[in-house]
Short mmCIF file of C-alpha atoms and ligand atoms in Angstrom, two decimals:
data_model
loop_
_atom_site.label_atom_id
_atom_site.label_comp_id
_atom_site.label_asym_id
_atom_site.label_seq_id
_atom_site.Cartn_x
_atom_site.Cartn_y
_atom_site.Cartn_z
CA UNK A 1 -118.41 64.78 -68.66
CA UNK A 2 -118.67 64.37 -64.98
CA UNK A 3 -122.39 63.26 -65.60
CA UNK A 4 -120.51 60.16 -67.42
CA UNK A 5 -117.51 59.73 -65.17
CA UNK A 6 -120.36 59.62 -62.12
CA UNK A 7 -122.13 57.04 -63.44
CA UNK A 8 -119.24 55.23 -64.62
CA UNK A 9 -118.23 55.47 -60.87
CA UNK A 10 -121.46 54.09 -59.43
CA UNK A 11 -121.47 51.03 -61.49
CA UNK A 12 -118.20 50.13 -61.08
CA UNK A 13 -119.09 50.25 -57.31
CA UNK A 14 -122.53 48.07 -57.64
CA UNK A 15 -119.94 45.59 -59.30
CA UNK A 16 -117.64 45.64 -56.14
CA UNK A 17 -120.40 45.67 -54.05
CA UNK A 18 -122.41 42.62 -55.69
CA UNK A 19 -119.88 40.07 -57.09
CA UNK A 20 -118.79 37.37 -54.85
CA UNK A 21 -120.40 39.54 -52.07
CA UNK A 22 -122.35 37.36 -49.39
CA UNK A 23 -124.12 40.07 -48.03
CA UNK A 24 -126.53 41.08 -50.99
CA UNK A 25 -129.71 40.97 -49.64
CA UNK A 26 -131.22 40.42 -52.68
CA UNK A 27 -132.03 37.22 -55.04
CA UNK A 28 -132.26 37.25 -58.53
CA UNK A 29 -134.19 34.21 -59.98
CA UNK A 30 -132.94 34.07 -63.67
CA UNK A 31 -132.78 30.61 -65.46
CA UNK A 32 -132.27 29.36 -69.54
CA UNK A 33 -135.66 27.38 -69.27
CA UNK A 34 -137.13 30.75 -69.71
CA UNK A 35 -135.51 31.10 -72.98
CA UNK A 36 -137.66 28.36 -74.63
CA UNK A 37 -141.13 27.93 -75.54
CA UNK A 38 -142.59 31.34 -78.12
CA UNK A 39 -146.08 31.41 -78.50
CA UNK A 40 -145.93 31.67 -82.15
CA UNK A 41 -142.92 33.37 -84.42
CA UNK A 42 -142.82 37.06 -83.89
CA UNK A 43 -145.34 37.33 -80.86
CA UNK A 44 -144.16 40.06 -78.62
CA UNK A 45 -143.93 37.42 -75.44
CA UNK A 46 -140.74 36.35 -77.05
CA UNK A 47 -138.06 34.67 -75.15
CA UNK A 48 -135.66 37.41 -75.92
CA UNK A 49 -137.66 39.48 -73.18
CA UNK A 50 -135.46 37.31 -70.85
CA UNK A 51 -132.28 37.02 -73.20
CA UNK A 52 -132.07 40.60 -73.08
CA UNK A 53 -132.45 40.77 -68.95
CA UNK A 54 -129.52 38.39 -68.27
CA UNK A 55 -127.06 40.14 -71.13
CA UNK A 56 -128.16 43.51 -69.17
CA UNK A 57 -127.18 41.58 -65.80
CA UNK A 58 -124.16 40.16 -67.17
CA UNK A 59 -122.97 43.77 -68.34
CA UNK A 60 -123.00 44.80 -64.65
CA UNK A 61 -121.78 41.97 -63.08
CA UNK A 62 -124.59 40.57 -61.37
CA UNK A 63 -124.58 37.72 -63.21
CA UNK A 64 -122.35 35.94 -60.60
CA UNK A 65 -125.75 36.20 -58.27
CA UNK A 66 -128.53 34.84 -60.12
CA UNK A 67 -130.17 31.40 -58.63
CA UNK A 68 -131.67 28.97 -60.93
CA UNK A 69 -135.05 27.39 -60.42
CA UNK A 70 -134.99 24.08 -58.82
CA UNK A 71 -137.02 22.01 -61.18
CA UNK A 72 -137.95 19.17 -58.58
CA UNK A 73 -139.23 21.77 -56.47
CA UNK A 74 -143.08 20.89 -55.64
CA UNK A 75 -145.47 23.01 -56.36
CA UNK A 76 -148.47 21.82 -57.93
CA UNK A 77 -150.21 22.16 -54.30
CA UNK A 78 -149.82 25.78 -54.36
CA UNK A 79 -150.67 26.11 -57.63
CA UNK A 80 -154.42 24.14 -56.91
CA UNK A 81 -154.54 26.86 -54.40
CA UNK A 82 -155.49 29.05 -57.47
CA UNK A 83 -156.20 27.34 -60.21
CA UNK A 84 -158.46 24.29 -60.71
CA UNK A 85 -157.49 21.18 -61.39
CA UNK A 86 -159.90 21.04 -65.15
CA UNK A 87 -157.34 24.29 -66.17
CA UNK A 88 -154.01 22.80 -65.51
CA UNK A 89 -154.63 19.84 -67.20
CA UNK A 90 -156.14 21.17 -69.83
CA UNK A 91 -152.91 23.72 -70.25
CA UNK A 92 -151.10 20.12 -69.77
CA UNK A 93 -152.47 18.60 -72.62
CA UNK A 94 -152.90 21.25 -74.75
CA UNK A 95 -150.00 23.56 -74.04
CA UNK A 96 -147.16 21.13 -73.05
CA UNK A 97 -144.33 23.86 -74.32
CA UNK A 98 -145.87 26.46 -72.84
CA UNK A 99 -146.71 24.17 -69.21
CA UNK A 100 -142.87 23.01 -68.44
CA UNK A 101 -142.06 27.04 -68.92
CA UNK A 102 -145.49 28.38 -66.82
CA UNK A 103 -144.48 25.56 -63.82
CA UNK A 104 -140.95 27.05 -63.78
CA UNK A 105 -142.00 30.35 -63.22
CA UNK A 106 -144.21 29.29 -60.39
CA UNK A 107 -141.17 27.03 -59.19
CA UNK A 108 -139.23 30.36 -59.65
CA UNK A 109 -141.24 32.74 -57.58
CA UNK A 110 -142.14 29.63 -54.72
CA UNK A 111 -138.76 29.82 -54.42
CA UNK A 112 -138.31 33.66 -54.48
CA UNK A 113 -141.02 34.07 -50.98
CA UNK A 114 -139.42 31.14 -49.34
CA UNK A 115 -135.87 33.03 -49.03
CA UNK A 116 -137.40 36.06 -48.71
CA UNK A 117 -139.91 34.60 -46.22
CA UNK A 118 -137.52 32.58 -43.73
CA UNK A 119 -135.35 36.08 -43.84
CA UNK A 120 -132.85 34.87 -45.92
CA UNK A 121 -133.30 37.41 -48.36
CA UNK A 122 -134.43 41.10 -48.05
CA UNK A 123 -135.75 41.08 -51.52
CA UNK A 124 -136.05 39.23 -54.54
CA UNK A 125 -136.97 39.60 -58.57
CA UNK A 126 -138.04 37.08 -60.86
CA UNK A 127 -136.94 37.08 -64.22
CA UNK A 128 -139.69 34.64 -65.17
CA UNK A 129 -141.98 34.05 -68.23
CA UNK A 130 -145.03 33.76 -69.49
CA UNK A 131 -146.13 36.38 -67.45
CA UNK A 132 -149.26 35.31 -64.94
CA UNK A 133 -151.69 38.12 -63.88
CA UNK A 134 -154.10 37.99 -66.81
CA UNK A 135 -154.33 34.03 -66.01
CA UNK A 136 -158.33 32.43 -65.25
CA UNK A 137 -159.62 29.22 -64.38
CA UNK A 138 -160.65 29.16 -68.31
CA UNK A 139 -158.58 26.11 -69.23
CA UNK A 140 -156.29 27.86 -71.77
CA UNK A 141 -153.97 31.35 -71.76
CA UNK A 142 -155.13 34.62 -71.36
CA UNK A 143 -153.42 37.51 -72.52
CA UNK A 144 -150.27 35.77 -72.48
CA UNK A 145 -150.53 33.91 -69.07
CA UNK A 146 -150.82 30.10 -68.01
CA UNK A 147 -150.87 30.48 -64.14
CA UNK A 148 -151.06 34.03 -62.03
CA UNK A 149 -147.75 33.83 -59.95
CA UNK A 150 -148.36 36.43 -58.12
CA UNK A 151 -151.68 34.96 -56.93
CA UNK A 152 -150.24 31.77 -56.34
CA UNK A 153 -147.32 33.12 -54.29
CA UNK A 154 -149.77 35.25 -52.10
CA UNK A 155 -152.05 31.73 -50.90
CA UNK A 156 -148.81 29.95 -50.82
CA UNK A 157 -146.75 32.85 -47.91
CA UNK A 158 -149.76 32.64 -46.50
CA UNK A 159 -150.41 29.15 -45.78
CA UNK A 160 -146.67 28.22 -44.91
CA UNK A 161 -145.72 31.22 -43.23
CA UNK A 162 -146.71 33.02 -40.15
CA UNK A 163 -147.61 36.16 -42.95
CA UNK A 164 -151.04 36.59 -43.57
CA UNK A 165 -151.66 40.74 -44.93
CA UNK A 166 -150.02 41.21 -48.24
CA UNK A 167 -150.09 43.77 -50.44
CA UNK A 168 -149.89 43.30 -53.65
CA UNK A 169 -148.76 46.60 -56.29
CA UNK A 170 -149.28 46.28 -60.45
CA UNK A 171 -147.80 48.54 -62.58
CA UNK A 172 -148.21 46.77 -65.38
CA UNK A 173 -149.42 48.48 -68.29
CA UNK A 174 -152.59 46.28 -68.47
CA UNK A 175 -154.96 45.72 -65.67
CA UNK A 176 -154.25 42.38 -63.01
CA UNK A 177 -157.97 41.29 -63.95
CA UNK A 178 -156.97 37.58 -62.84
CA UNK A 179 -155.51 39.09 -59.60
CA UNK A 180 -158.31 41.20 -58.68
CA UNK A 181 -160.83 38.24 -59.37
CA UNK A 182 -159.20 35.51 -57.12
CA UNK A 183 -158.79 38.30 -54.32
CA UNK A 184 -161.95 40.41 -54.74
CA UNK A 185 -163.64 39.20 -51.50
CA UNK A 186 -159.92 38.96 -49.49
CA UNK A 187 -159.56 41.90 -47.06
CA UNK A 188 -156.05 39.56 -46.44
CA UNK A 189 -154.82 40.82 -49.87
CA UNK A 190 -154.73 44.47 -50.64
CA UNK A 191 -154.67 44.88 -54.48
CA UNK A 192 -153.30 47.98 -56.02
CA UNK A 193 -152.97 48.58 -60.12
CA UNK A 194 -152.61 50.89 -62.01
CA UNK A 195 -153.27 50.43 -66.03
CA UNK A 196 -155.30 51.88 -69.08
CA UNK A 197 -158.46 50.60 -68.78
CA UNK A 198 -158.94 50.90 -71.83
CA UNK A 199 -156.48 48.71 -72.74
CA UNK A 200 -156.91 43.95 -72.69
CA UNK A 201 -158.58 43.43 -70.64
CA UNK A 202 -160.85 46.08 -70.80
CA UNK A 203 -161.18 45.80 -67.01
CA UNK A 204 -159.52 47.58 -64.04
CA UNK A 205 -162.69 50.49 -63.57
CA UNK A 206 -161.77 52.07 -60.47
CA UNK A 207 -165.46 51.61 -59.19
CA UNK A 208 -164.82 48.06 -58.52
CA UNK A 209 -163.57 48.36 -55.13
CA UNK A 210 -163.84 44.69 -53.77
CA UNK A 211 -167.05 42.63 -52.66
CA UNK A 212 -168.11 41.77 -49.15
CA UNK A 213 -165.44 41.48 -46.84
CA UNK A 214 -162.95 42.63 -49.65
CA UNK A 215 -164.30 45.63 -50.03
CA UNK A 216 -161.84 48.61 -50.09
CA UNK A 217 -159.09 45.96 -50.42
CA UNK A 218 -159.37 46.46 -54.48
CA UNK A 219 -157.64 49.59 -55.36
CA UNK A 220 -157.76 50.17 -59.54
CA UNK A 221 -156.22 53.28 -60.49
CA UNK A 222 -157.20 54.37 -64.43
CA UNK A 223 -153.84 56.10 -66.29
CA UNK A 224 -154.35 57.58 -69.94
CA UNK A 225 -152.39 57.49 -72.90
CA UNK A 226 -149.00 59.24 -72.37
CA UNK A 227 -148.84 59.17 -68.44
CA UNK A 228 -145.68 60.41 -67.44
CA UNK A 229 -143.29 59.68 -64.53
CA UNK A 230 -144.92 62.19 -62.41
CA UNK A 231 -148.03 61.00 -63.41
CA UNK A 232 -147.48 57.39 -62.37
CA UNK A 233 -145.70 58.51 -59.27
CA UNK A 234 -148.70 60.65 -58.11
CA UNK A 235 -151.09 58.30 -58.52
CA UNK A 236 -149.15 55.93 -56.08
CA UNK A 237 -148.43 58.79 -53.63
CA UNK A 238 -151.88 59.85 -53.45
CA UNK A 239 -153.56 56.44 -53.67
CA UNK A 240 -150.75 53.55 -52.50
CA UNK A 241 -149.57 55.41 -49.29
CA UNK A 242 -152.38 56.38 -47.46
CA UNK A 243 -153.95 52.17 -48.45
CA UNK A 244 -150.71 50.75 -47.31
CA UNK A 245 -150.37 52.95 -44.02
CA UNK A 246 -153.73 51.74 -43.07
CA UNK A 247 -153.34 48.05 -44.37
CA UNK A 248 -149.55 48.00 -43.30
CA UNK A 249 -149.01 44.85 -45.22
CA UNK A 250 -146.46 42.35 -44.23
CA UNK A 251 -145.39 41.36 -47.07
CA UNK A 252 -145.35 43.33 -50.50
CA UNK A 253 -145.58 41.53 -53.82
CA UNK A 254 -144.76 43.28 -57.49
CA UNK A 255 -146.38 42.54 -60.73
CA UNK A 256 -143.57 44.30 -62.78
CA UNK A 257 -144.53 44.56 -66.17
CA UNK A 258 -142.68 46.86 -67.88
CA UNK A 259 -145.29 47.36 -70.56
CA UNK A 260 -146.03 50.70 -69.08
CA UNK A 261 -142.57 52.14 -70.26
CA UNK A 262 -142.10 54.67 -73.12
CA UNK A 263 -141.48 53.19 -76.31
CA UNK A 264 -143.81 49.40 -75.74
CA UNK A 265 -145.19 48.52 -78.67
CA UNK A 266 -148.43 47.36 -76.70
CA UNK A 267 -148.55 50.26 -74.61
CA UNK A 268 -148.66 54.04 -74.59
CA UNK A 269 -147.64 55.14 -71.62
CA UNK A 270 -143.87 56.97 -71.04
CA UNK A 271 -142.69 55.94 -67.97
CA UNK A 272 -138.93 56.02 -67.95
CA UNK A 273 -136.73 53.84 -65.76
CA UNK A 274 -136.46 56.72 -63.36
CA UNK A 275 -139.41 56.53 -63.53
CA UNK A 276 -139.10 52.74 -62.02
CA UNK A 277 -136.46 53.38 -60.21
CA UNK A 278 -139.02 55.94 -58.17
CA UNK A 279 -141.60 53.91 -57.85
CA UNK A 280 -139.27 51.02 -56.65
CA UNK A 281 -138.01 53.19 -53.88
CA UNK A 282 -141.31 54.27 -52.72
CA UNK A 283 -142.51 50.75 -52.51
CA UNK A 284 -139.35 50.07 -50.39
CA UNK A 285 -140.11 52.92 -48.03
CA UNK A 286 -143.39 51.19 -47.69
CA UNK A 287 -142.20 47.89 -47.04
CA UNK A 288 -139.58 48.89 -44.70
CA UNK A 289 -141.74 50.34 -42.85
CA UNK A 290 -145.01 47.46 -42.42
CA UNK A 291 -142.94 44.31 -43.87
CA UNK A 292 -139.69 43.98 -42.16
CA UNK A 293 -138.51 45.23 -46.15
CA UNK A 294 -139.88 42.22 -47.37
CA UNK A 295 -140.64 41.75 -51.20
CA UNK A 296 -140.98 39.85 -53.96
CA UNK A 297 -140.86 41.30 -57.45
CA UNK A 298 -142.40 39.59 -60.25
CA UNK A 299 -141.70 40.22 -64.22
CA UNK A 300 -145.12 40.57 -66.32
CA UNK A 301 -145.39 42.39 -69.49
CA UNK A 302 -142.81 44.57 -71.04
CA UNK A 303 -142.36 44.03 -74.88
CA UNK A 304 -139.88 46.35 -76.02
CA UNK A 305 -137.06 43.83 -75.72
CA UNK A 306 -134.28 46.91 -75.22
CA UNK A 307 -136.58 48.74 -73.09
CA UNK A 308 -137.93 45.98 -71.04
CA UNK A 309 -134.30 45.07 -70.05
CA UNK A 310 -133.31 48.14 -69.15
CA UNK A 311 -136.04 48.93 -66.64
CA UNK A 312 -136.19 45.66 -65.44
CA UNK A 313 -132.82 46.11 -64.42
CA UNK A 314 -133.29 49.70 -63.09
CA UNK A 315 -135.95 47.88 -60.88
CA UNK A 316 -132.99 45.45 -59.68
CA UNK A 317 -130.12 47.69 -58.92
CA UNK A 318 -132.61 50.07 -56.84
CA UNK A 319 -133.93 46.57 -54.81
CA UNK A 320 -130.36 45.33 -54.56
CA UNK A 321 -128.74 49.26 -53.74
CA UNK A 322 -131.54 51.14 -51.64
CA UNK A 323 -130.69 51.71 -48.06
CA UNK A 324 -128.53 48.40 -48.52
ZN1 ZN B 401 -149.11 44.02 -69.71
#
């Protein structure tokens, strides 16, 4: 009973704190264009993924602080940044749906590093779609993805802004193969995943540590079948906190895929949204420690449409109530 009537308390003081309020800290990119466009009927990248996010957001009130993405917003520089000019028209031509719904997300999550960038925000999500990390130069989607986001909003900070170390943390089920390739050689981007490796992509072995000058800047982290919160939590403590102490990155990026809950249908791992919420708060210790709190948080996978919202908005309230 008092379990209930505290929680009941809490949210109803998020909603005071968050609706209306000008000093939220945090942005919340959330817009209807990411309800269109399905790869095929039934395919678990369904636009309900997002549906389901903004009815969890509405329930709480934070509806009244979601931005929508600016659709004259330019940004097929910083996408050439990572992707060659042969794969975006080819997803152009082939994939118009799916292109007007990939360039929002990257309109989306310019927009997300700009505000969080310039200071104007502490911290921002994403609730974009198709996800990005799996995305190569191969002129058509990979598992799921168009253009890497995440990638894309790493050369772009870095180009307009006076950032140039960012980390950049996966905890996506699946392994940020696209990620890791365009930064393998980068000791300017520190990239940290954990996934199955024996899940797509098949990649993501933990002796592939970075090439050349990126060496040691490559951190993959191998979970099994039915890692747990502690699990997941130890492999960041051990691994994450010593890399980012001696990288201090000044800006920290999030490939959130909520895949790596309990109950995905494409996943087997059970990591809760305490789970989440945990690892959310130990990436914010991090960044408020190197990055002036600085981070952008990116939706990837997550297919359990229930489940999926409700971590993904876990992950929010903890980036929106933390040491607010
Ligand atoms: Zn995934």
């Amino acid at each position: 009973m008092s379990l209930k009537l505290n929680a009941k308390k809490t949210l109803n003081n998020l909603i005071i704190q968050t609706k209306n309020n000008p000093t939220i800290k945090s942005l919340i990119m959330f817009d209807p264009i990411f309800l269109k466009y399905h790869l095929s009927p039934n395919h678990p990248e369904d636009p309900k993924r997002i549906k389901y996010i903004g009815e969890e957001l509405k329930k709480i009130g934070l509806d009244s602080i979601l931005q929508k993405v600016d659709k004259d917003l330019l940004v097929m520089d910083a996408i050439r940044m990572i992707h060659s000019n042969d794969h975006i028209s080819s997803i152009k031509a082939n994939f118009p749906d799916a292109y007007e719904v990939a360039v929002a997300a990257v309109q989306s999550v310019i927009t997300a590093v700009n505000q969080v960038c310039s200071g104007k925000k502490k911290n921002a999500f994403c609730a974009v779609r198709p996800p990005g990390h799996h995305a190569l130069n191969t002129g058509r989607e990979e598992g799921f993805c168009y253009f890497n986001n995440i990638a894309i909003a790493a050369k772009y900070v870095q180009k307009n802004y006076k950032i140039n170390k960012i980390m950049i943390v996966d905890w996506d089920y699946h392994h940020g193969n696209s990620t890791e390739f365009f930064f393998y050689n980068d000791p300017s981007v520190l990239f940290f995943s954990t996934h199955d490796k024996f899940a797509y992509p098949l990649t993501g072995d933990p002796n592939k540590k970075g090439e050349g000058p990126g060496k040691g800047f490559n951190i993959n982290i191998h979970l099994p079948c039915g890692t747990s919160d502690n699990d997941i939590l130890d492999a960041f403590t051990t691994n994450l906190k010593p890399a980012a102490d001696k990288f201090k990155p000044e800006l920290i990026l999030i490939s959130a895929g909520f895949d790596s809950r309990k109950n995905d249908p494409l996943g087997c791992f059970e990591v809760s949204d305490s789970g989440f919420i945990k690892l959310t708060k130990l990436v914010m210790d991090i960044a408020e420690k190197y990055s002036g709190s600085k981070i952008v948080s990116i939706l990837e996978g997550g297919y359990n449409l229930k489940g999926n919202a409700s971590a993904a908005v876990a992950h929010i309230k903890t980036l929106i109530n933390y040491k607010v």
